[in-house]
Amino acid sequence: MDDVSKCPVMHGSATNNRGVSTSNKDWWPNQININILHQHDKRSNPMSPEFDYRKEFSKLDFHALKKDLNDLMTDSKDWWPADYGHYGPFFIRLTWHAAGTYRTWDGRGGGGTGDQRFAPLNSWPDNGNLDKARRLLWPLKQKYGSKISWADLFILAGNVAIESMGGKTFGYSGGRPDIWTPPEDIYWGKENEWLQNKRYTGERILETPLGAVQMGLIYVNPQGPDGKPDPLASAHDIRETFSRMAMNDEETVALTAGGHTFGKAHGAAAESNVGPEPEGAPIEDMGFGWKNSHGVGKAGDAITSGIEGPWTSNPTKWDNGYFDLLFKYDWELVKSPAGAFQWHPINPDKEDLAPDAANPDKLVTTIMTTADMAMKEDPSYNKISKKFHENPDIFADTFARAWFKLLHRDMGPKSRYMGPEIPEEDLIWQDPIPTGNSSYSIEKAKDAIVSSELSIQQLVETAWASASTYRHTDMRGGANGSRIRLEPQINWEVNKPSQLQKVLNVYEDISKDTGASIADLIVLGGNIGIEKASGSEVPFLPGRGDALQEQTDIESFGVLEPLADGFRNYQKQDFAVSPEEMLLDKAQLLGLTAPEMTALVGGLRSLGISCDNKGVFTNDINDLSNDFFTSLLDMSIEWKPTGKNSYEGLDRESGKKVKAASRVDLIFGSNSQLRAIAEVYACDDSKDIFIKDFISAWCKVMNSDRFDLEN
């Protein structure tokens, strides 16, 4: 044998991405990816099984950490010198780029997991040189250890940075636990090269659920759409992408102007001077990327976005300088030393020049990006900008509130907030819910539900419709609050509005009689339906509250409407994505494992919960059974397509149609991983195991939003 054939590792396992080994994904690229349901496995987590980050955070000396962070702001390091001797603007950018990936469509992204430590985010072009900001924070992370997560530290650093430069903040909450592997569930776009754009159709309609305009950007291209310096076209992109971060026009202007009140952009020379990103850098660079061969490679020679210069004449001070300069001057389009489009004021006064970031004795011109010019050229943004210019206090307050929202949008309800800087004010985007009642007679409520004329299917389906709106990505939705009885949920097609209203009418009467919230009755009713069908007890935790319509942002909740719910075999229309992929996506948003998803689909089908009755393979929909699995795996049935999402099961001997199913149903027999789970539940001795697993998964969904029990 030669030396290569004696290699002890590479022929036994696939340890890199060079193509030495051909993976299942390479062989069968169209196979659905079940891995998203068991990502972040406990085996990747270095903390002990007993570790509870929220408990650890409660032990943190918060004020000592803030003092250390504040000291760090002006503790410039030779290996990465601070612009103007102050790291504040750098940390604001770190925080913004950690939180700014949040998107409303699926609640994914945001700063809640510390995922900026991992690819792809740690190597996005838009995150250039933030690897240095994370290393500047390392001594503090090392000092405070498990009492502060990277996720919380990334967010807190930006708050302290603003305060250290005289800015106003609205508050801060900790409690964000770290993840330990890159997230596999976030679709960042179809492009296969950085800064490509293949995500628009028609009149610049951005692909759902994406928020950014190009691959590798957090939100918009500062030079303009696809690098074209058109302020009005830029305004279109800004409005679209910021709305997908849950921001309105006022919040958008405040964040843009407030963020650009501080610091500078870096484009001292051409991008060709910059080496590979952290994930592509050589091993000796120790996780650092973007090695810069221009000059000394740092300070005044730094290259990040390619745009060069500060926005204001006082880049480390909160003031109204951004608007002062924006409206004082006419601006001309120029190119930076790196060749990027930017805007300079025409004939600026000396007092409106800024100190050079590395040499305070040198003065340089301020700049605006095309995205900044949109704040002046777009009529709506212009009106808001002028209001902020004339009312600095309103600007400061709007920025503080929008910044707080940006940093906390993915944290869920206020009941999850932790630390000494939690704001007292309730905000509508926090989805407030009044405190629930736990002191009523559960038995009286149960008796009333049992005595009603509601069927098992009505009880179960209403509970599922209410609770399954929950998504763990931003901890929105769920049964708590009973928003299913409010706009917009009460009229969602998937919720069968006429049936839903009938059930709610019954629950409203019972609520008045017992003191139980309708939210509790919805879940209790579903549990009762399962108890009737299974003969097994289903645990119930009271205490949910009922939200009011005025506590519910109708537009914001609109994005929670299921376009598909495979658990109910519901598909609003045909999509480019297959129904089974949409089932996986919903299961992942619910925080379910593959076995939990499998048990729930099989159990709901056995109870007749399915649009068009597809996948209902039982003769008794009032019996929770494993009939779905036994029929699905029955070799006497042959399946044939009758439509894009419709199949008929034919008896192999007679050729007679005996079953009907969807793609969601058949995937549990077709996909090898899901079939392996289905086979467990289809065995003759598995009915009790199946019922136990179904009830466990059911309770998980019903209680996923019970954050009031978390502390």
XYZ file of C-alpha atoms in Angstrom:
711
model
C 0.000 0.000 0.000
C 1.046 3.604 -0.539
C 0.809 6.179 2.251
C -2.521 7.528 1.031
C -4.177 4.132 1.205
C -3.026 3.818 4.820
C -4.795 7.054 5.858
C -6.372 6.232 9.259
C -9.207 8.792 9.191
C -10.451 9.922 5.827
C -11.647 6.518 4.673
C -13.563 5.970 7.879
C -15.458 9.229 8.253
C -16.298 12.385 6.341
C -14.427 15.089 8.232
C -14.336 17.909 5.703
C -16.234 19.355 2.756
C -13.669 18.645 0.026
C -15.777 15.981 -1.630
C -13.650 13.084 -0.357
C -16.879 11.460 0.740
C -20.205 11.570 -1.088
C -22.989 12.248 1.402
C -26.616 11.175 1.243
C -27.456 14.784 0.414
C -25.157 14.590 -2.624
C -26.685 11.347 -3.836
C -30.320 12.395 -3.206
C -30.503 16.201 -3.164
C -34.317 16.246 -3.225
C -34.665 14.208 -0.041
C -36.261 16.230 2.775
C -33.895 17.239 5.539
C -35.090 15.663 8.797
C -31.942 16.945 10.521
C -33.544 20.305 11.298
C -35.757 18.507 13.829
C -32.806 17.270 15.851
C -30.267 20.050 15.441
C -28.611 21.420 18.565
C -28.429 17.914 19.989
C -27.349 17.804 23.643
C -24.166 16.026 22.549
C -22.961 19.283 20.965
C -23.553 21.252 24.170
C -20.528 21.424 26.486
C -22.639 22.447 29.485
C -23.916 19.840 31.941
C -27.498 18.565 31.568
C -28.382 20.395 34.798
C -27.087 23.749 33.542
C -29.795 26.431 33.505
C -28.563 29.645 31.970
C -31.406 31.751 33.327
C -30.485 30.687 36.849
C -26.845 31.491 36.166
C -27.710 34.933 34.817
C -29.583 35.718 38.018
C -26.255 35.327 39.863
C -24.450 37.813 37.604
C -23.042 41.028 39.078
C -24.723 43.016 36.342
C -23.416 46.416 37.370
C -19.836 45.159 37.610
C -20.108 43.749 34.097
C -21.502 47.032 32.794
C -18.622 48.929 34.417
C -16.121 46.573 32.793
C -17.830 47.040 29.436
C -17.809 50.801 29.868
C -14.081 50.707 30.679
C -13.452 48.564 27.615
C -14.946 51.233 25.356
C -11.884 53.457 25.708
C -9.260 50.751 26.338
C -7.791 50.767 22.838
C -5.687 47.734 21.880
C -2.666 47.885 19.583
C -3.742 44.735 17.742
C -7.016 46.442 16.694
C -6.973 50.152 17.592
C -10.236 51.905 18.376
C -11.411 54.618 15.993
C -11.236 57.949 17.812
C -9.935 56.004 20.822
C -13.464 54.660 21.458
C -14.847 51.195 20.625
C -18.445 52.366 21.129
C -19.394 52.595 17.444
C -17.736 49.232 16.788
C -19.818 47.510 19.474
C -23.004 49.202 18.292
C -22.370 47.621 14.911
C -21.694 44.239 16.547
C -24.992 44.418 18.437
C -26.958 45.703 15.456
C -25.667 42.918 13.231
C -26.396 40.283 15.882
C -30.003 41.426 16.336
C -30.692 42.758 12.844
C -31.017 39.367 11.173
C -34.448 38.948 12.830
C -37.311 38.605 10.373
C -41.024 38.566 11.074
C -42.104 35.946 8.540
C -40.786 32.993 10.503
C -39.306 34.628 13.600
C -35.872 33.306 12.715
C -32.633 35.209 13.040
C -31.984 37.832 15.694
C -29.592 38.021 18.586
C -31.213 35.469 20.859
C -28.776 32.578 20.392
C -25.278 33.984 19.927
C -25.157 32.431 16.452
C -22.868 35.184 15.161
C -20.033 33.029 16.535
C -20.696 30.476 13.789
C -20.877 30.248 10.020
C -22.377 31.633 7.968
C -22.927 34.785 10.036
C -19.372 35.007 11.348
C -18.190 35.198 7.736
C -20.848 37.279 6.012
C -19.334 40.209 4.070
C -21.606 42.541 6.040
C -19.999 41.305 9.260
C -16.491 42.112 8.095
C -14.057 42.650 10.983
C -16.663 41.953 13.668
C -14.486 38.969 14.508
C -12.249 41.541 16.227
C -15.157 42.928 18.252
C -15.963 39.450 19.530
C -12.317 38.918 20.524
C -12.305 42.261 22.361
C -15.196 40.923 24.439
C -13.493 37.595 25.172
C -11.688 38.710 28.385
C -15.039 39.748 29.876
C -16.728 36.534 28.764
C -13.819 34.654 30.308
C -14.129 36.634 33.548
C -17.885 36.200 34.031
C -18.076 32.733 32.499
C -21.383 30.911 32.450
C -23.203 33.804 34.146
C -23.310 35.708 30.861
C -23.982 34.092 27.499
C -22.370 35.310 24.329
C -25.863 36.144 23.098
C -26.545 38.427 26.065
C -23.062 39.928 25.938
C -23.370 40.827 22.257
C -26.608 42.689 22.988
C -25.471 44.364 26.209
C -22.268 45.656 24.589
C -24.252 47.850 22.192
C -26.405 49.265 24.965
C -23.377 50.196 27.061
C -21.710 51.661 23.980
C -24.634 54.022 23.377
C -24.756 55.077 27.014
C -21.000 55.642 27.109
C -21.338 58.182 24.287
C -24.232 60.086 25.863
C -27.084 58.278 24.150
C -30.350 57.189 25.727
C -31.416 53.560 26.003
C -34.845 52.213 26.905
C -33.766 49.154 28.882
C -32.185 45.746 28.678
C -33.087 42.170 29.429
C -30.810 39.171 29.729
C -31.782 35.543 29.505
C -30.664 34.528 26.016
C -29.036 31.068 26.088
C -26.294 30.266 23.599
C -26.435 27.618 20.910
C -23.326 25.524 20.227
C -23.603 24.586 16.566
C -24.541 26.600 13.479
C -28.323 26.703 12.954
C -29.445 24.512 10.072
C -33.027 25.729 9.936
C -32.512 29.265 8.618
C -32.903 29.793 4.890
C -30.684 32.735 3.982
C -31.322 32.604 0.234
C -30.688 30.519 -2.870
C -27.556 32.373 -4.027
C -24.250 30.499 -4.036
C -21.951 33.520 -4.044
C -21.587 36.406 -1.586
C -23.502 39.574 -2.472
C -25.438 37.860 -5.253
C -29.103 38.719 -5.636
C -31.523 36.106 -6.930
C -34.295 36.878 -4.449
C -36.509 39.341 -6.299
C -39.353 38.871 -8.756
C -41.574 41.341 -10.612
C -41.346 44.915 -9.375
C -38.611 44.216 -6.823
C -40.744 41.813 -4.747
C -38.506 40.229 -2.117
C -38.707 36.480 -1.641
C -40.437 35.309 1.524
C -39.198 34.849 4.270
C -35.982 36.731 3.502
C -35.251 40.134 4.994
C -31.938 41.179 3.434
C -31.506 42.356 -0.155
C -28.411 40.305 -1.041
C -26.667 37.182 0.171
C -24.369 38.069 3.044
C -25.968 41.403 3.970
C -27.877 42.109 7.184
C -30.454 44.365 5.567
C -29.739 46.699 2.581
C -26.795 47.540 0.365
C -25.636 50.965 1.617
C -24.486 51.912 -1.899
C -28.038 51.378 -3.199
C -29.943 48.459 -4.744
C -27.365 46.007 -6.096
C -24.752 48.745 -5.721
C -26.602 51.339 -7.840
C -26.657 54.764 -6.132
C -30.371 55.567 -6.452
C -31.752 57.030 -3.180
C -35.427 56.543 -4.038
C -34.871 52.958 -5.135
C -32.868 52.473 -1.948
C -35.853 53.769 0.034
C -37.965 50.963 -1.438
C -35.447 48.359 -0.279
C -35.085 49.962 3.138
C -38.829 50.103 3.738
C -39.299 46.477 2.696
C -36.432 44.996 4.663
C -37.023 47.062 7.805
C -40.702 46.103 7.763
C -39.528 42.505 7.767
C -37.629 43.357 10.950
C -40.988 44.594 12.346
C -40.093 48.280 11.985
C -42.335 51.083 10.689
C -41.093 54.219 8.902
C -40.493 56.219 12.093
C -38.530 53.394 13.677
C -36.577 52.929 10.451
C -35.498 56.561 10.238
C -34.651 56.633 13.945
C -32.497 53.518 13.729
C -30.714 54.642 10.578
C -29.980 58.123 11.886
C -29.236 56.970 15.421
C -26.882 54.239 14.339
C -25.058 56.564 11.949
C -24.718 59.264 14.578
C -21.783 57.195 15.766
C -18.571 56.001 14.161
C -17.442 55.677 10.577
C -17.352 53.372 7.582
C -14.090 51.783 6.456
C -12.865 51.689 2.876
C -9.234 52.802 2.869
C -8.331 50.769 -0.200
C -9.617 48.216 -2.698
C -11.246 45.007 -1.504
C -8.522 43.050 -3.317
C -6.289 43.789 -0.312
C -8.535 41.720 1.971
C -8.018 38.010 2.603
C -10.580 35.270 3.219
C -13.335 35.452 5.822
C -12.910 33.622 9.175
C -14.343 30.301 7.968
C -12.016 30.337 4.975
C -8.889 31.631 6.688
C -5.850 29.416 7.320
C -5.572 27.587 10.625
C -2.773 29.805 11.960
C -5.091 32.839 11.865
C -6.975 31.293 14.784
C -10.454 32.219 13.632
C -9.600 35.733 12.487
C -10.568 36.661 8.945
C -10.338 39.469 6.421
C -6.560 39.868 6.807
C -5.727 43.235 5.276
C -2.491 43.748 3.353
C -3.044 47.465 2.820
C -0.676 49.584 4.899
C -0.655 48.377 8.479
C -3.961 46.568 7.885
C -5.839 48.333 10.685
C -6.765 51.733 12.116
C -6.659 54.243 9.252
C -5.923 51.442 6.776
C -8.969 49.349 7.707
C -11.228 47.974 4.973
C -14.725 46.714 5.755
C -17.691 47.944 3.689
C -15.568 49.836 1.164
C -17.292 53.106 2.071
C -14.936 55.503 3.839
C -15.618 58.215 6.394
C -17.727 59.304 9.383
C -21.330 60.476 9.224
C -21.015 63.309 11.728
C -18.377 65.707 12.992
C -18.546 64.157 16.484
C -18.496 60.398 15.827
C -18.362 59.353 19.491
C -21.094 61.655 20.812
C -24.884 61.387 20.706
C -26.193 64.577 19.110
C -28.332 65.790 16.239
C -25.370 66.041 13.887
C -26.693 63.493 11.424
C -29.774 65.545 10.587
C -27.900 68.842 10.879
C -25.563 67.818 8.087
C -28.123 65.903 6.027
C -30.299 68.998 5.640
C -27.623 71.698 5.695
C -25.805 70.599 2.566
C -26.343 69.525 -0.972
C -24.572 66.229 -1.573
C -22.547 64.968 -4.506
C -21.961 61.377 -5.547
C -18.313 60.308 -5.322
C -16.340 57.114 -4.927
C -14.347 56.047 -1.896
C -10.692 54.972 -2.065
C -12.060 51.429 -2.307
C -14.258 52.354 -5.277
C -17.602 52.321 -3.434
C -20.329 54.858 -4.145
C -20.848 57.398 -1.355
C -21.971 61.004 -0.983
C -19.986 64.034 0.159
C -21.292 67.458 1.254
C -20.584 70.213 -1.251
C -18.268 72.858 0.192
C -18.598 71.888 3.870
C -17.741 74.399 6.568
C -14.655 73.649 8.612
C -16.684 73.141 11.792
C -18.616 70.393 9.998
C -15.523 68.359 9.229
C -14.613 65.410 11.443
C -11.340 64.339 13.015
C -9.560 61.487 11.304
C -10.229 58.245 13.188
C -6.511 57.503 13.613
C -5.067 61.033 13.644
C -7.026 63.662 15.636
C -4.892 66.453 14.146
C -6.249 65.734 10.692
C -9.730 66.750 9.501
C -11.782 64.763 6.995
C -15.114 65.256 5.282
C -18.245 63.579 6.558
C -20.148 61.218 4.277
C -23.570 59.798 3.604
C -24.419 56.491 1.965
C -27.118 56.102 -0.642
C -29.253 54.554 2.095
C -28.740 57.729 4.153
C -29.719 59.897 1.207
C -32.993 57.987 1.086
C -33.814 59.559 4.463
C -33.822 62.919 2.662
C -35.153 62.026 -0.785
C -38.066 59.710 0.051
C -41.133 61.868 0.922
C -42.189 59.838 3.979
C -38.675 59.462 5.331
C -38.011 63.162 4.663
C -41.025 64.240 6.694
C -39.983 62.058 9.623
C -36.345 63.165 9.371
C -37.382 66.815 9.530
C -39.552 66.115 12.562
C -36.630 64.456 14.321
C -34.316 67.296 13.290
C -36.644 69.859 14.791
C -37.436 67.742 17.869
C -34.232 66.125 19.181
C -35.977 64.755 22.280
C -38.538 62.921 20.139
C -35.708 61.569 18.006
C -33.785 60.339 21.064
C -36.854 58.649 22.538
C -37.917 57.050 19.249
C -34.409 55.740 18.676
C -34.173 54.304 22.200
C -37.500 52.502 21.814
C -36.726 51.216 18.305
C -33.277 50.054 19.445
C -34.829 48.214 22.391
C -37.326 46.572 20.034
C -34.557 45.562 17.635
C -32.632 43.938 20.477
C -35.584 42.209 22.176
C -38.035 41.344 19.366
C -37.075 37.672 19.432
C -37.170 37.278 23.236
C -40.875 36.621 23.526
C -43.172 38.152 26.136
C -42.094 40.494 28.895
C -42.496 37.726 31.484
C -39.237 36.262 30.137
C -37.214 39.411 30.756
C -34.462 39.307 33.362
C -32.183 41.826 35.064
C -32.320 45.233 36.747
C -33.010 47.266 33.595
C -36.379 45.843 32.505
C -38.682 48.691 31.378
C -41.964 48.973 33.282
C -43.986 50.004 30.248
C -45.869 47.311 28.334
C -45.397 47.518 24.560
C -47.837 46.079 22.039
C -45.125 44.245 20.101
C -44.425 42.240 23.292
C -47.875 40.634 22.814
C -49.051 41.464 26.361
C -51.449 39.084 28.104
C -53.358 39.858 31.331
C -52.558 37.662 34.316
C -54.597 34.483 34.276
C -56.722 32.908 37.005
C -55.694 29.587 38.557
C -58.143 29.464 41.464
C -61.272 28.280 39.678
C -62.634 24.732 39.909
C -61.050 22.739 37.119
C -63.487 19.876 37.735
C -66.458 22.197 37.318
C -65.015 23.495 34.067
C -64.342 19.950 32.854
C -67.875 18.849 33.680
C -69.273 21.784 31.731
C -67.190 20.952 28.671
C -68.080 17.247 28.864
C -71.758 18.154 29.151
C -71.633 20.365 26.070
C -72.481 19.116 22.607
C -68.977 19.686 21.307
C -67.438 16.682 19.552
C -63.998 15.247 20.207
C -62.888 16.612 16.866
C -64.126 20.139 17.620
C -62.436 20.131 21.017
C -59.120 18.811 19.730
C -58.991 20.838 16.541
C -59.743 24.122 18.328
C -57.018 23.486 20.888
C -54.529 22.608 18.167
C -55.465 25.674 16.101
C -54.870 27.905 19.116
C -51.663 26.405 20.502
C -49.932 25.527 17.239
C -49.471 29.180 16.276
C -46.517 29.135 18.678
C -43.043 29.380 17.206
C -39.971 28.953 19.349
C -37.891 31.169 17.063
C -39.288 34.376 18.570
C -41.617 32.819 21.159
C -44.737 34.372 19.680
C -48.152 32.783 19.302
C -49.525 29.886 21.320
C -52.688 29.259 23.304
C -51.953 31.687 26.138
C -53.939 34.851 25.442
C -56.610 32.977 23.443
C -55.948 35.274 20.509
C -57.677 32.713 18.320
C -60.911 34.479 19.315
C -59.575 37.863 18.092
C -58.681 39.409 14.762
C -56.932 38.230 12.671
C -56.914 34.591 13.850
C -60.661 34.179 14.234
C -61.098 34.548 10.475
C -58.174 32.480 9.248
C -59.411 29.881 6.767
C -57.369 27.131 8.409
C -59.266 27.666 11.674
C -62.689 26.903 10.134
C -64.285 30.167 11.344
C -67.880 28.910 11.600
C -66.870 25.838 13.625
C -64.504 27.937 15.723
C -67.206 30.468 16.595
C -69.517 27.660 17.733
C -66.836 26.312 20.084
C -65.964 29.765 21.399
C -69.612 30.524 22.157
C -69.720 27.459 24.402
C -66.445 28.406 26.109
C -67.576 31.994 26.711
C -70.605 30.749 28.663
C -68.469 28.316 30.666
C -65.919 31.055 31.359
C -68.591 33.333 32.822
C -69.881 30.495 34.980
C -66.555 29.148 36.276
C -64.066 32.034 36.173
C -61.732 30.067 33.912
C -60.125 31.963 31.078
C -61.148 31.023 27.571
C -57.467 30.291 26.902
C -57.531 27.666 29.655
C -60.834 26.245 28.444
C -59.520 25.844 24.891
C -56.585 23.748 26.093
C -58.663 21.923 28.699
C -61.243 21.092 26.029
C -58.579 19.605 23.761
C -57.266 17.534 26.657
C -60.766 16.285 27.415
C -61.205 15.246 23.795
C -57.982 13.221 23.948
C -58.946 11.689 27.294
C -62.283 10.582 25.825
C -60.541 9.092 22.796
C -57.689 7.397 24.649
C -58.920 6.567 28.130
C -55.696 8.123 29.443
C -55.254 11.185 31.616
C -53.837 14.313 29.975
C -52.050 16.708 32.379
C -53.408 20.261 32.558
C -51.785 23.444 33.867
C -54.229 26.331 34.520
C -53.418 30.036 34.656
C -53.586 31.306 31.083
C -54.951 34.783 30.467
C -57.185 36.245 27.776
C -55.690 39.041 25.687
C -57.774 41.978 24.501
C -58.100 43.099 20.895
C -56.338 46.370 21.735
C -53.397 44.335 23.048
C -53.103 42.586 19.693
C -51.261 44.041 16.719
C -53.388 42.694 13.862
C -50.792 43.303 11.148
C -48.007 41.789 13.219
C -50.027 38.670 13.978
C -50.915 38.272 10.318
C -47.541 36.662 9.597
C -48.393 33.822 11.988
C -51.203 32.558 9.741
C -50.346 29.023 8.596
C -50.119 28.895 4.821
C -49.847 25.165 5.341
C -50.377 22.965 8.381
C -49.518 19.370 7.625
C -50.737 18.320 11.051
C -54.240 19.206 9.817
C -53.445 18.307 6.185
C -54.146 21.915 5.311
C -52.649 23.679 2.305
C -53.949 27.172 1.470
C -52.641 26.932 -2.095
C -49.941 25.231 -4.127
C -46.429 26.395 -3.305
C -43.028 25.855 -4.851
C -42.042 24.179 -1.579
C -43.547 20.724 -1.067
C -46.217 20.110 1.603
C -43.926 17.724 3.469
C -41.176 20.352 3.635
C -43.677 22.847 5.012
C -44.688 20.267 7.625
C -41.059 19.978 8.710
C -40.766 23.743 8.889
C -43.844 24.032 11.096
C -42.677 21.182 13.312
C -39.314 22.885 13.719
C -40.986 26.202 14.595
C -42.972 24.323 17.237
C -39.745 22.912 18.644
C -40.737 19.318 17.914
C -38.498 16.322 17.355
C -39.083 13.914 14.477
C -40.767 11.313 16.749
C -42.982 14.004 18.305
C -44.022 15.246 14.865
C -44.734 11.692 13.744
C -46.832 10.877 16.797
C -48.870 14.062 16.484
C -49.653 13.602 12.793
C -50.670 9.969 13.331
C -52.781 10.793 16.373
C -54.582 13.725 14.806
C -55.365 11.643 11.713
C -56.782 8.865 13.885
C -59.147 11.464 15.378
C -60.295 12.625 11.955
C -58.359 15.894 11.991
C -57.620 16.378 8.302
C -58.823 18.637 5.522
C -60.710 16.686 2.832
C -60.469 13.619 5.093
C -57.116 12.634 3.554
C -55.007 10.365 5.716
C -57.924 9.328 7.919
C -57.432 5.566 7.774
C -59.569 4.556 10.740
C -63.134 3.371 11.128
C -63.563 5.114 14.503
C -62.464 8.741 14.722
C -63.389 8.812 18.398
C -60.632 6.337 19.263
C -57.024 7.518 19.563
C -55.232 4.648 17.864
C -52.219 3.760 15.757
C -54.461 2.978 12.762
C -52.770 5.662 10.649
C -49.452 3.826 10.857
C -50.775 0.308 10.440
C -52.743 1.322 7.345
C -49.937 3.416 5.896
C -47.526 0.487 6.082
C -50.100 -2.091 4.929
C -48.550 -3.942 1.972
C -51.975 -4.851 0.569
C -52.424 -1.208 -0.483
C -50.814 0.340 -3.565
C -50.626 4.130 -3.811
C -51.098 6.153 -6.992
C -51.156 9.934 -7.560
C -54.428 11.603 -8.541
C -53.181 15.192 -8.321
C -50.270 17.336 -7.192
C -51.029 16.670 -3.529
C -53.559 13.871 -3.778
C -53.112 10.087 -3.781
C -55.457 7.116 -3.719
C -54.751 3.813 -2.084
C -55.888 0.822 -4.126
C -56.437 -2.695 -2.868
C -53.807 -4.731 -4.706
C -56.200 -7.645 -5.378
C -59.426 -5.885 -6.310
C -58.033 -2.584 -7.562
C -60.722 -0.838 -5.538
C -59.978 2.538 -3.959
C -59.828 2.083 -0.194
C -57.833 5.113 1.069
C -56.997 8.745 0.222
C -53.873 10.574 1.285
C -51.702 13.635 0.812
C -47.954 13.959 0.376
C -47.714 14.746 4.093
C -49.347 11.406 4.886
C -47.252 9.356 2.494
C -43.932 10.854 3.553
C -44.138 8.782 6.736
C -43.973 5.666 4.602
C -41.694 7.018 1.883
C -38.873 8.721 3.759
C -36.589 6.124 5.331
C -36.035 8.029 8.589
C -39.699 8.819 9.141
C -40.719 5.304 8.114
C -38.408 3.899 10.777
C -40.328 5.905 13.389
C -43.694 4.995 11.867
C -42.766 1.301 12.049
C -42.281 1.640 15.814
C -45.839 2.921 16.191
C -47.327 0.393 13.740
C -46.282 -2.687 15.721
C -48.991 -4.770 17.377
C -47.656 -4.030 20.855
C -47.176 -0.291 20.295
C -50.613 1.225 20.889
C -49.879 2.123 24.514
C -46.458 3.490 23.580
C -48.036 5.540 20.815
C -50.724 7.016 23.070
C -48.127 7.903 25.692
C -45.903 9.595 23.109
C -48.822 11.415 21.509
C -49.988 12.835 24.835
C -46.452 13.912 25.705
C -46.030 15.734 22.378
C -49.527 17.212 22.670
C -48.785 18.646 26.110
C -45.518 20.081 24.811
C -47.381 22.070 22.174
C -50.150 23.115 24.565
C -47.647 24.453 27.116
C -44.838 25.785 24.929
C -45.848 29.368 25.632
C -46.200 29.072 29.401
C -43.343 31.449 30.139
C -45.190 32.523 33.288
C -44.039 29.188 34.765
C -40.405 29.645 33.666
C -39.002 31.639 36.576
